[in-house]
XYZ file of N, CA and C in Angstrom:
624
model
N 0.855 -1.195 0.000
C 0.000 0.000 0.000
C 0.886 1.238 0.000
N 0.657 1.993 -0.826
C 1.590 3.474 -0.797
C 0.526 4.463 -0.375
N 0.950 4.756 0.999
C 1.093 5.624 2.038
C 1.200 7.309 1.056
N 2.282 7.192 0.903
C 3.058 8.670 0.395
C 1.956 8.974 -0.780
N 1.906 8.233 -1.461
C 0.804 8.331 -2.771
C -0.257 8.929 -2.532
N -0.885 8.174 -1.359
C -2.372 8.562 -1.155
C -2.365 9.455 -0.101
N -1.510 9.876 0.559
C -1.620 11.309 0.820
C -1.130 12.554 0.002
N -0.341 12.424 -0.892
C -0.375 13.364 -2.077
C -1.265 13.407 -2.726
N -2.189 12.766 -2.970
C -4.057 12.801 -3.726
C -4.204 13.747 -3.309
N -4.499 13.179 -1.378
C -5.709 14.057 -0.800
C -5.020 15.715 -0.751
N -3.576 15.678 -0.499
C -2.828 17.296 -0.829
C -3.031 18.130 -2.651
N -3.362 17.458 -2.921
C -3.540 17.605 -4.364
C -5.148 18.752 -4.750
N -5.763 18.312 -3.353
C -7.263 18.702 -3.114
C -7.077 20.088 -2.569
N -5.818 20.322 -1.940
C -5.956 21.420 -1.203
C -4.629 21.310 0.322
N -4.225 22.181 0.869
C -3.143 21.741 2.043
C -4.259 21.233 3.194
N -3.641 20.320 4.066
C -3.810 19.698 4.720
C -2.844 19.341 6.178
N -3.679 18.857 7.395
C -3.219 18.780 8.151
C -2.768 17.345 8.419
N -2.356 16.550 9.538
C -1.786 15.219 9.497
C -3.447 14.455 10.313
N -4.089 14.834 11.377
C -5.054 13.921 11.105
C -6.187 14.132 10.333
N -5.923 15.435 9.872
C -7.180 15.756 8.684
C -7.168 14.668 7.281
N -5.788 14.586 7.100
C -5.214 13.355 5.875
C -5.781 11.748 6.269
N -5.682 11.699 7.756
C -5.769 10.255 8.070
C -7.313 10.383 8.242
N -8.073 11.169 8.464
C -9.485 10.847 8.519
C -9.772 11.085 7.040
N -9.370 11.667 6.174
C -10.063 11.698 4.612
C -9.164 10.743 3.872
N -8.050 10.001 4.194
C -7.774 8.718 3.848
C -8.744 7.524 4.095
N -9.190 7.267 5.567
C -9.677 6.333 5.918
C -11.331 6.234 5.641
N -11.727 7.811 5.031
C -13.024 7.917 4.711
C -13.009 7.483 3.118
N -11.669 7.514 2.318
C -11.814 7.131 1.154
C -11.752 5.931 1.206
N -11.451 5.374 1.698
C -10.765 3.616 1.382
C -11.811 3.008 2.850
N -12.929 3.021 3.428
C -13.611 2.668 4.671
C -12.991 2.050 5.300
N -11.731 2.629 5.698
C -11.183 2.195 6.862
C -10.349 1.076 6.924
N -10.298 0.440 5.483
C -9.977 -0.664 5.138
C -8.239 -1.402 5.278
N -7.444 -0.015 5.490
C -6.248 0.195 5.880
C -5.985 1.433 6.689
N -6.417 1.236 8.163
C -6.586 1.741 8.971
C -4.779 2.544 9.061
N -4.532 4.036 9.525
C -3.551 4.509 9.451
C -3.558 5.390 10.640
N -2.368 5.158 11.617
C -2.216 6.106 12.685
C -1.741 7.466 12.277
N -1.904 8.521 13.208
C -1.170 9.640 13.029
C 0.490 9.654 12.854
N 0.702 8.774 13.459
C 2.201 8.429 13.866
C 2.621 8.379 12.028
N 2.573 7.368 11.707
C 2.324 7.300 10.730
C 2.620 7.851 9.013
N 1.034 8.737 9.234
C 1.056 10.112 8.729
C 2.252 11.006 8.814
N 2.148 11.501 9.888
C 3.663 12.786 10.266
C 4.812 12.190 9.552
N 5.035 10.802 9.951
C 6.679 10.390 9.130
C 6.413 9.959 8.149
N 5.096 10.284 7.181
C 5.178 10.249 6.029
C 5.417 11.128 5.540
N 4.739 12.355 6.170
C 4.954 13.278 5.522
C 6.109 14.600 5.699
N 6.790 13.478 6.511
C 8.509 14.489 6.850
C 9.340 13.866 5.800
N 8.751 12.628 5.431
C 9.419 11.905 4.343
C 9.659 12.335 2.778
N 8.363 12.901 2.829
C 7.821 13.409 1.548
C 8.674 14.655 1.640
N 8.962 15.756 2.935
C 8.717 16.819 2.719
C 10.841 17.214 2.036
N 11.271 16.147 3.124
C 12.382 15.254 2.701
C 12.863 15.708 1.105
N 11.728 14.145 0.388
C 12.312 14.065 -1.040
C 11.365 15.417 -1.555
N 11.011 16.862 -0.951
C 10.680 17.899 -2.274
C 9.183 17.588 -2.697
N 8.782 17.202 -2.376
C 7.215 16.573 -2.422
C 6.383 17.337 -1.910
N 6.314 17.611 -0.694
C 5.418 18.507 -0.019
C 6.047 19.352 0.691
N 5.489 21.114 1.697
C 6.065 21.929 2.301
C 5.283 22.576 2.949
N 5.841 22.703 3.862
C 4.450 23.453 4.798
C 3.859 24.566 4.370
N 2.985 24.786 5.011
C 2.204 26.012 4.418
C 1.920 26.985 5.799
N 2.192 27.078 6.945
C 1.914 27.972 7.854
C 0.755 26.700 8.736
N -0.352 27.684 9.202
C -1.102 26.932 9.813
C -2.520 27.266 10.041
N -3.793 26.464 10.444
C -4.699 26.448 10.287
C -5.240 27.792 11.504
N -6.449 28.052 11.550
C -6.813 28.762 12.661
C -6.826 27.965 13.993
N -7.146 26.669 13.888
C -6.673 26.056 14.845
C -4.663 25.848 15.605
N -4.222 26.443 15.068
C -2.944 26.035 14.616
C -2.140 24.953 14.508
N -3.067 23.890 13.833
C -2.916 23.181 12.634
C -1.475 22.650 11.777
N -0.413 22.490 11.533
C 0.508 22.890 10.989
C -0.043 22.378 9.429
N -0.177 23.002 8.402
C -0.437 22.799 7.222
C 0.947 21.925 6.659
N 0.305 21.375 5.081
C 0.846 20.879 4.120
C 0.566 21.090 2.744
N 1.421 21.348 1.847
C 1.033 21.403 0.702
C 1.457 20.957 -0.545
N 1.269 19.987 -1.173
C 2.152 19.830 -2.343
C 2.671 20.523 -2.859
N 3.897 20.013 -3.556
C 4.666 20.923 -4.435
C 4.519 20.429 -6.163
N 5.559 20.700 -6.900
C 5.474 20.662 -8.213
C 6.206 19.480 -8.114
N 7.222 19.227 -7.553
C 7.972 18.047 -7.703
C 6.524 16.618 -7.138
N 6.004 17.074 -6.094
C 4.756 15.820 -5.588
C 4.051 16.071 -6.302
N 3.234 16.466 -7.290
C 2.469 16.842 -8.517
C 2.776 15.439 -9.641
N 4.265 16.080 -9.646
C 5.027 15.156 -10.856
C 5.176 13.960 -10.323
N 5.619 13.696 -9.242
C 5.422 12.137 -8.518
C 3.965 11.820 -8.734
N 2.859 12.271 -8.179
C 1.003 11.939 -8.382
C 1.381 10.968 -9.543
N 1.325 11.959 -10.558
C 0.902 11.863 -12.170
C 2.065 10.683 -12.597
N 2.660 10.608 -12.260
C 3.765 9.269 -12.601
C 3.254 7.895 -12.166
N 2.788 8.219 -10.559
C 2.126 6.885 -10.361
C 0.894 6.386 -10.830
N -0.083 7.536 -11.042
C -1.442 7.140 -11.613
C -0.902 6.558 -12.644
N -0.617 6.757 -13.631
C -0.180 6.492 -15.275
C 0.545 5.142 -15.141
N 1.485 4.770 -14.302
C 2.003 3.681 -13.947
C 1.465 2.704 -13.574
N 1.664 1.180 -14.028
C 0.768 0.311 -13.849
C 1.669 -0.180 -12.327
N 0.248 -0.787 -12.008
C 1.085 -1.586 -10.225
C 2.436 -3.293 -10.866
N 3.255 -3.042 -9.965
C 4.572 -3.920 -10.378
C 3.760 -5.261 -9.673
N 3.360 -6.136 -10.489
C 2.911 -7.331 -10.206
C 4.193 -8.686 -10.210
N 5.163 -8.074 -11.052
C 6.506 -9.102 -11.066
C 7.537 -9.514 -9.470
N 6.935 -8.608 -8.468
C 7.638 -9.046 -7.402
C 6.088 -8.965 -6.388
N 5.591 -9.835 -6.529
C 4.056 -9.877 -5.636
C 4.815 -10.104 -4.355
N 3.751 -9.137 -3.252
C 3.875 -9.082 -1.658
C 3.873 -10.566 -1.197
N 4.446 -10.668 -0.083
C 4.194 -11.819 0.613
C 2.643 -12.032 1.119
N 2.606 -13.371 0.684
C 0.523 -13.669 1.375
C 0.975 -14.988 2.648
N 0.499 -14.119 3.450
C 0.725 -15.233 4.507
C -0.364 -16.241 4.416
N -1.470 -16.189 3.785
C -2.104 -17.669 3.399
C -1.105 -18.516 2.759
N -1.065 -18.382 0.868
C -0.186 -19.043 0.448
C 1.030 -19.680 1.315
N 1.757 -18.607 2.081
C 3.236 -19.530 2.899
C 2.980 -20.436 3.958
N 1.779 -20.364 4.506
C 1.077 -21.217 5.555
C 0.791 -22.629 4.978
N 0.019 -22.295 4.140
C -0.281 -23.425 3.227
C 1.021 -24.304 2.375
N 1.902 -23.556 1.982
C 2.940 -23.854 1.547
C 3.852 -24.917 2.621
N 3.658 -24.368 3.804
C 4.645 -24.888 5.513
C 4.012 -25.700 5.621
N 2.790 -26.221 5.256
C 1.690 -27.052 6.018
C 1.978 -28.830 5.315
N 2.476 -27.901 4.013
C 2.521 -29.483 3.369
C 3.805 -30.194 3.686
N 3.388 -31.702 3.964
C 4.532 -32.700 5.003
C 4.362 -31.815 6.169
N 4.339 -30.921 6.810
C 4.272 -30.971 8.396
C 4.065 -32.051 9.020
N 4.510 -32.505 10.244
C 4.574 -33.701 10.942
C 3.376 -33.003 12.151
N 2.109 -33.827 11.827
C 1.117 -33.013 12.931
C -0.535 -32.569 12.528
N 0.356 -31.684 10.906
C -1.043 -30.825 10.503
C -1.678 -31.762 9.603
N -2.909 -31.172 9.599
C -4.197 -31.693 8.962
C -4.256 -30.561 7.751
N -3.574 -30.746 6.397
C -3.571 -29.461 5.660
C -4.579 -29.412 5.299
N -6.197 -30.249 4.756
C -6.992 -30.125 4.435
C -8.039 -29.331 5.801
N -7.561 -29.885 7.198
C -8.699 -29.030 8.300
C -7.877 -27.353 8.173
N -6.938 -27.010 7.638
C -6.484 -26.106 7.656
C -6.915 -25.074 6.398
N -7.157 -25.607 5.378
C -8.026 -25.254 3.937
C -9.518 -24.667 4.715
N -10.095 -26.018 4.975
C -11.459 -25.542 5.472
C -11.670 -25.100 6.442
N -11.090 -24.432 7.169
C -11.470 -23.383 8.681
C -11.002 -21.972 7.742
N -9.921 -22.349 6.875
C -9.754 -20.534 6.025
C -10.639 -20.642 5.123
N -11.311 -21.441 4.378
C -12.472 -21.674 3.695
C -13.274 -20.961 4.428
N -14.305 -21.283 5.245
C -14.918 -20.738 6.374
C -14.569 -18.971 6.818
N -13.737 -18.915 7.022
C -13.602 -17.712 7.117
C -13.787 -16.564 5.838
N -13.190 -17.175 4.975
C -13.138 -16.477 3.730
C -14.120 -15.869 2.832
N -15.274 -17.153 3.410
C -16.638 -17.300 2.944
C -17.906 -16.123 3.922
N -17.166 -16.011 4.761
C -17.743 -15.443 5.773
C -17.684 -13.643 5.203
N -15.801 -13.637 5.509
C -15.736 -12.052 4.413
C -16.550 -11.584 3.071
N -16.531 -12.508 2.318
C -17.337 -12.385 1.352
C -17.946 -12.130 1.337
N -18.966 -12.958 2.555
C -20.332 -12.132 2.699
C -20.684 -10.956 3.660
N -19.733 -10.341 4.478
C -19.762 -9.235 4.802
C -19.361 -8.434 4.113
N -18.303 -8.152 3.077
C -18.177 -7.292 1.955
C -19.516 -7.108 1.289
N -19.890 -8.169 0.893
C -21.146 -8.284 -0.084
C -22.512 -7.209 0.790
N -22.276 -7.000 1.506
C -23.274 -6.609 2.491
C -23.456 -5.399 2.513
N -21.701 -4.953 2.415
C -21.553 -3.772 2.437
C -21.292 -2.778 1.994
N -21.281 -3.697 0.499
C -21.330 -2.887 -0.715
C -23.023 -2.821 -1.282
N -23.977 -3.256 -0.762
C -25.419 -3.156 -1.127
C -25.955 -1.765 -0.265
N -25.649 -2.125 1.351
C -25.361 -0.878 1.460
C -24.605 0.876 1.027
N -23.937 0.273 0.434
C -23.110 1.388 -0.601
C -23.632 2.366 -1.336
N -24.180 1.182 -2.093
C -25.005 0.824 -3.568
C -25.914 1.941 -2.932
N -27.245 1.099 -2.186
C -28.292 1.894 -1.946
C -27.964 3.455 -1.309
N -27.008 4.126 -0.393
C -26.692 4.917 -0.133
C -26.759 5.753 -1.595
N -25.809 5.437 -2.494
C -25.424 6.031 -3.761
C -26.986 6.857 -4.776
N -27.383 5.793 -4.498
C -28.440 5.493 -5.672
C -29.702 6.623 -4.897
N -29.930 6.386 -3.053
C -30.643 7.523 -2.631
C -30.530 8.746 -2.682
N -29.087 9.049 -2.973
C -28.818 10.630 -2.717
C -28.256 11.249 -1.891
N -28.048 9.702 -0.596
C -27.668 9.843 0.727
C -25.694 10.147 1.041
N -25.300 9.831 -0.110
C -23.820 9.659 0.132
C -22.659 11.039 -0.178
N -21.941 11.140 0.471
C -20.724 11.857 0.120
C -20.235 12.025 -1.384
N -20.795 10.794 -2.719
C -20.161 10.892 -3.689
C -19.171 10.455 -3.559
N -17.955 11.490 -3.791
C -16.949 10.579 -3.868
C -16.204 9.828 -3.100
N -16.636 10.244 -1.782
C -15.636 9.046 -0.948
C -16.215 8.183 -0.909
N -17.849 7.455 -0.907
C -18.761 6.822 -1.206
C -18.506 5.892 -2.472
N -18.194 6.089 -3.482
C -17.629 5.823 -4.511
C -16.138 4.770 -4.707
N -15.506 6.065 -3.702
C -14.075 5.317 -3.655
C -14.277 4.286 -2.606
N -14.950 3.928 -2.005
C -15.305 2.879 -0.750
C -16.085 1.896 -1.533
N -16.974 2.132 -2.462
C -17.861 1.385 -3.104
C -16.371 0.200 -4.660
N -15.532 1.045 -4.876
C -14.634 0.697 -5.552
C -13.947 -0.339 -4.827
N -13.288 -0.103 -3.709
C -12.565 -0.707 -2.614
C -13.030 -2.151 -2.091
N -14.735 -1.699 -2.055
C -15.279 -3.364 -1.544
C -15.641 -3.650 -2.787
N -15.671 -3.416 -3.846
C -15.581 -4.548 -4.957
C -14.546 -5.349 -5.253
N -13.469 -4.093 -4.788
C -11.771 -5.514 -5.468
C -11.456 -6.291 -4.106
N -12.263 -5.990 -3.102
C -12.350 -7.139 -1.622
C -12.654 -8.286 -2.189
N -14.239 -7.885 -2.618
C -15.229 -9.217 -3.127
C -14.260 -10.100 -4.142
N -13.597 -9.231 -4.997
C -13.028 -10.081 -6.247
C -12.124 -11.353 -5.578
N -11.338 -10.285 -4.659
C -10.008 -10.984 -4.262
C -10.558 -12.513 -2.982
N -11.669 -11.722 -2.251
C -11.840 -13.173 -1.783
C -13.137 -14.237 -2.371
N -13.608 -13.879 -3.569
C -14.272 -14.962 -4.169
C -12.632 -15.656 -5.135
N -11.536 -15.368 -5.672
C -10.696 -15.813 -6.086
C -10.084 -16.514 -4.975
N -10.220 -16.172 -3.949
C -9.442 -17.098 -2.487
C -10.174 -18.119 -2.486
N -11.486 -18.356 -2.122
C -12.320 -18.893 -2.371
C -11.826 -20.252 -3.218
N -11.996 -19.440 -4.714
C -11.930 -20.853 -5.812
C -10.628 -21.510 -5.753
N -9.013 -20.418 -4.856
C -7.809 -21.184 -4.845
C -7.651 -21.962 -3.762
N -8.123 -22.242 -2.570
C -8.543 -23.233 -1.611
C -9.135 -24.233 -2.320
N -10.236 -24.180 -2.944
C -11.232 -25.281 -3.723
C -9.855 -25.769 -4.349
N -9.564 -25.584 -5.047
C -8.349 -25.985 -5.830
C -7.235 -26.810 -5.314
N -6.544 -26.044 -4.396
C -5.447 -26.560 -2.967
C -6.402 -27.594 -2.456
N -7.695 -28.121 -2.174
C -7.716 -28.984 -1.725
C -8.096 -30.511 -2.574
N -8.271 -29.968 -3.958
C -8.683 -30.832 -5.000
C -7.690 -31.240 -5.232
N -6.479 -30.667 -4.996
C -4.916 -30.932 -5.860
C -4.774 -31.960 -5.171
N -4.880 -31.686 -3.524
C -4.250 -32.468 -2.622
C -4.873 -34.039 -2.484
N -6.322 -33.861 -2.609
C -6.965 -35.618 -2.809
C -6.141 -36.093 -3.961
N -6.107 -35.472 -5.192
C -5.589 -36.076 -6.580
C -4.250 -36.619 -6.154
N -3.380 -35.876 -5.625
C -1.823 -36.217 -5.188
C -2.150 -37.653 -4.215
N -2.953 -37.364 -3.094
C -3.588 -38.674 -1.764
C -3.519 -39.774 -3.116
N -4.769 -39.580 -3.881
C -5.085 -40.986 -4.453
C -3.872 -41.527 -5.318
N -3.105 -40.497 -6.093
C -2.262 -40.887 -6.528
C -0.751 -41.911 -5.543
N -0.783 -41.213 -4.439
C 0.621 -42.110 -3.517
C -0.347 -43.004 -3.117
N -1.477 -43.613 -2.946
C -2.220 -44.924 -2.420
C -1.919 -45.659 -3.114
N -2.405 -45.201 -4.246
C -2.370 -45.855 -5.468
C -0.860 -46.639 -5.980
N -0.203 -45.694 -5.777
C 1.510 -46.300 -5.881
C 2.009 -47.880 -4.864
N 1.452 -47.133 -3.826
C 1.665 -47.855 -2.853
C 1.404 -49.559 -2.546
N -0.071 -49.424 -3.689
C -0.596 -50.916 -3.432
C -0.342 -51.126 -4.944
N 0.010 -51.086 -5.508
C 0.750 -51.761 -6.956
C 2.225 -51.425 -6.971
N 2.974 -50.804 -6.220
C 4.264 -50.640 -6.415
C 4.486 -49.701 -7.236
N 5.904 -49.279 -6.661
C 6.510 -47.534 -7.404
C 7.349 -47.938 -8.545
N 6.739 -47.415 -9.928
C 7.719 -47.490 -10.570
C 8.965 -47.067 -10.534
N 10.108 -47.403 -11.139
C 11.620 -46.698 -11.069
C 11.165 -45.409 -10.909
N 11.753 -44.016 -9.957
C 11.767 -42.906 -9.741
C 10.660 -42.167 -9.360
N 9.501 -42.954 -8.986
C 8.312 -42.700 -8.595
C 8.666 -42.124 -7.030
N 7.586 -40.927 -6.795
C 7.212 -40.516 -4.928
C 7.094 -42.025 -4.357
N 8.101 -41.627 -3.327
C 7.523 -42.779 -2.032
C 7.210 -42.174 -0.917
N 7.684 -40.955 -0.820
C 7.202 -40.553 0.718
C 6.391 -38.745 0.488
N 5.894 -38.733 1.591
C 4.967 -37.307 1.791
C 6.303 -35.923 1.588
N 7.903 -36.451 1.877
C 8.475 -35.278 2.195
C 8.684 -34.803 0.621
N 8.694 -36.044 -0.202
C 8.926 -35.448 -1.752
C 8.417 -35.169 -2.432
N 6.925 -35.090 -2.153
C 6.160 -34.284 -3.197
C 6.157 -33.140 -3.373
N 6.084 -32.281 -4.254
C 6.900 -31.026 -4.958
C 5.099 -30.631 -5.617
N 4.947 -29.405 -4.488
C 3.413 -28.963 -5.868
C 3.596 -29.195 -7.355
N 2.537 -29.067 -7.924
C 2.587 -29.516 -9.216
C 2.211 -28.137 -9.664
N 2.622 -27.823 -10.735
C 2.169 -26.336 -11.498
C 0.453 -26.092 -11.500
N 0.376 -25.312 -11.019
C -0.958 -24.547 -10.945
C -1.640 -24.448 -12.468
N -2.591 -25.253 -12.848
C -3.283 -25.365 -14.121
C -4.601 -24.415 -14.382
């Protein structure tokens, strides 16, 4: 998640203060990546750092303002236009769990599928919930617009990402009977030359 990014948006709107940013961050995105003040401030000493942003004096509250510059302008517009770097994907602590699980001496990788199954299924349908709510907000007249919008955006690529969790569990656990029946199967007719004999050598098979 870029931090620095999405508070150069909301500076982009106008100068800004540090929890004024974190409440019209967290009103754009519902909270969904919750952000302390702490946070904020050393983001934006960071920014102010690389030429990005500069203070601006201060509010009537006395506030300490922020304001983009031309150089954070030119950063914005670089990243919008820029596609997200998918060639070095974040770590998913599902996948590495699941990954540790197989041969573990202990685990049940399939009771471990279906309790995150379960859960997953569960998000889904609280996203789903809460994007109808959204919806209807939108459609009454009742909403903010655009932060409404950008929240309504946000729980759609939720929904996407965990109905795709969803079908890659279904999958992880289909793989894993196919692999089961396959070493039974070895087992009571015998391994051909270079065939699996044990649980520690099976090697996932490419994702089809």
């Amino acid at each position: 998640m870029s931090i620095r990014h999405g508070l150069l948006a909301l500076l982009e709107r106008g100068p800004r203060y540090g929890s004024q940013l974190r409440t019209e961050f967290e009103s754009r995105t519902g909270s969904t990546w919750p952000l302390n003040v702490g946070q904020v401030y050393t983001t934006l000493n960071r920014l102010e750092r690389d030429g990005m942003v500069a203070q601006d004096g201060e509010d009537e509250a006395g506030h300490a303002l922020y304001r983009i510059t031309d150089g954070g302008r030119a950063e914005l517009k670089t990243w919008f236009e820029k596609p997200v770097d998918r060639t070095s994907p974040a770590r998913d602590e599902l996948a590495i769990k699941l990954a540790m699980a197989v041969g573990a001496p202990g685990v049940d990788i399939r009771a471990v599928i279906q309790s995150q199954r379960h859960h997953t299924v569960k998000a889904m349908q609280d996203y789903t919930r809460l994007k109808a709510q959204a919806l209807a907000a939108l459609e009454s007249g009742e909403s903010r617009e655009r932060d409404d919008v950008a929240w309504l955006l946000v729980l759609e690529q939720l929904i996407f990402q965990t109905e795709a969790e969803a079908r890659w569990l279904d999958h992880c656990e289909a793989r894993l009977i196919r692999l089961s029946a396959t070493a039974t199967a070895a087992k009571e007719t015998g391994p051909p030359a270079g065939a699996v004999t044990s649980a520690e050598d099976v090697r996932p098979a490419p994702l089809r």
